[in-house]
Amino acid sequence: MIPNGKSFALLALCLTTAACADRLALDVRCTPRGAEILVGGKVVGTCPATVRYEIGEEDKKRGTLQVKEMTVRWLSGASVTIPATTADLKQGYSRELAIARPQDHPGNDVDMKRARELEEEEARQRELEAQKLRLGGNGGGGGGGGY
């Protein structure tokens, strides 16, 4: 569980396992879940999500990658901005970032409700997948997954 922050977030950036050799993978986790992740003003995902940064040849030569400023914004309007930083590629190509919603911003009940709704939807999706497996295969449906 991610501890609650007062007006800023808990920011834990740590080495995990190596990922794709040409991308830095930043696994973003939020408490409560469901916040939008914005990089450069554009929504790139919803917590939890993995944000990937291309690593160019020059970045590899330097051994560092400039990671753009990131904002995490909950439905209530509460937000946390993580300043741009430099990632040391010698520490691997995968990181974790844990962000807690600022407790001093109103609307925590709205954000908690959204998190519960997401969890319920995921549970329904897991149940549908389990039913498909019990029925023997993909259930005749097309469609991919992922994004």
C-alpha positions in Angstrom: 0.0 0.0 0.0 1.2 3.5 -0.8 1.3 5.8 2.2 -0.8 9.0 2.0 1.0 12.3 1.4 0.0 15.6 2.9 0.2 18.2 0.1 2.7 16.4 -2.1 3.1 12.8 -3.1 5.2 10.0 -2.1 7.7 9.6 -4.9 9.5 6.4 -5.0 11.7 5.9 -8.0 13.5 2.6 -7.9 15.2 0.1 -10.1 13.1 -2.9 -11.1 13.9 -5.4 -13.9 15.2 -4.5 -17.3 12.7 -3.8 -20.0 12.8 -3.2 -23.8 16.3 -2.2 -24.8 15.1 0.9 -26.7 12.6 2.3 -24.1 12.6 3.3 -20.5 9.5 1.9 -18.8 8.0 3.9 -15.9 5.4 2.0 -14.0 3.1 4.6 -12.4 0.9 3.6 -9.4 -1.4 6.0 -7.7 -3.4 6.0 -4.5 -6.3 6.0 -5.1 -6.1 4.5 -8.5 -7.8 6.0 -11.6 -5.9 9.3 -12.0 -5.0 10.5 -15.4 -1.3 10.6 -16.3 -0.3 13.6 -18.4 3.1 14.1 -20.1 3.6 17.2 -22.1 0.0 18.2 -21.4 -1.3 15.0 -23.1 -3.1 12.2 -21.4 -1.0 9.1 -21.8 -2.8 6.7 -19.5 -4.8 6.1 -16.3 -3.2 4.8 -13.1 -2.0 2.2 -12.9 -0.1 2.3 -16.2 3.3 2.0 -17.7 4.6 5.1 -19.5 7.4 4.4 -22.0 10.1 6.8 -23.1 12.1 6.2 -26.3 15.8 5.9 -25.8 17.8 7.3 -28.7 21.4 6.5 -29.7 22.7 9.7 -28.1 20.9 8.9 -24.9 22.6 5.5 -24.8 26.0 7.1 -25.5 25.5 9.6 -22.6 24.0 6.9 -20.4 21.1 9.2 -19.4 17.6 10.1 -20.6 15.7 13.3 -20.0 12.3 12.4 -18.6 9.6 15.0 -19.2 7.5 16.6 -16.5 4.5 14.4 -15.6 1.2 15.4 -13.9 -1.1 13.0 -12.3 -4.7 14.3 -12.0 -7.6 12.8 -10.2 -11.3 13.3 -11.1 -11.7 15.7 -8.2 -9.1 18.0 -9.7 -6.4 17.1 -7.2 -3.1 16.7 -8.9 0.6 16.1 -8.4 3.3 17.3 -10.8 6.6 15.5 -10.9 9.3 17.8 -12.3 11.4 16.8 -15.4 14.4 14.7 -14.3 17.3 12.8 -15.8 17.2 9.0 -15.6 20.6 7.2 -15.3 20.3 4.4 -17.8 23.1 2.5 -16.1 20.6 1.6 -13.4 18.4 -0.2 -15.9 15.5 0.6 -18.2 12.6 0.2 -15.8 11.5 2.3 -12.9 8.5 2.5 -10.5 6.8 5.6 -9.4 4.3 5.7 -6.5 2.1 8.8 -6.1 -0.4 9.5 -3.4 -3.2 11.9 -3.8 -2.8 15.2 -1.8 -5.0 14.9 1.3 -5.5 18.6 1.6 -7.5 18.8 -1.7 -11.3 18.5 -1.5 -13.1 15.7 -3.3 -11.4 12.6 -1.8 -14.8 10.8 -1.8 -15.1 11.4 -5.6 -11.7 9.9 -6.2 -12.3 6.9 -3.9 -15.6 6.2 -5.7 -13.8 6.3 -9.0 -11.2 3.9 -7.7 -13.9 1.5 -6.5 -15.7 1.7 -9.9 -12.5 0.8 -11.7 -11.9 -2.2 -9.3 -15.5 -3.4 -9.9 -15.1 -3.1 -13.7 -11.8 -5.1 -13.6 -13.5 -7.8 -11.5 -16.3 -8.0 -14.1 -13.7 -8.4 -16.8 -11.8 -11.1 -14.9 -15.1 -13.0 -14.4 -15.9 -12.7 -18.2 -12.4 -14.1 -19.0 -12.9 -16.9 -16.6 -16.3 -17.8 -18.1 -14.7 -17.8 -21.6 -12.1 -20.3 -20.3 -14.7 -22.5 -18.7 -16.7 -22.5 -22.0 -13.6 -23.7 -23.8 -11.6 -21.1 -25.6 -12.1 -17.6 -26.6 -15.9 -17.7 -26.5 -16.1 -16.9 -30.2 -15.5 -13.2 -29.7 -13.0 -11.3 -31.7 -11.1 -8.4 -30.5 -7.7 -7.9 -29.1 -6.7 -6.4 -25.9 -4.1 -4.0 -24.7 -3.6 -0.6 -26.1 
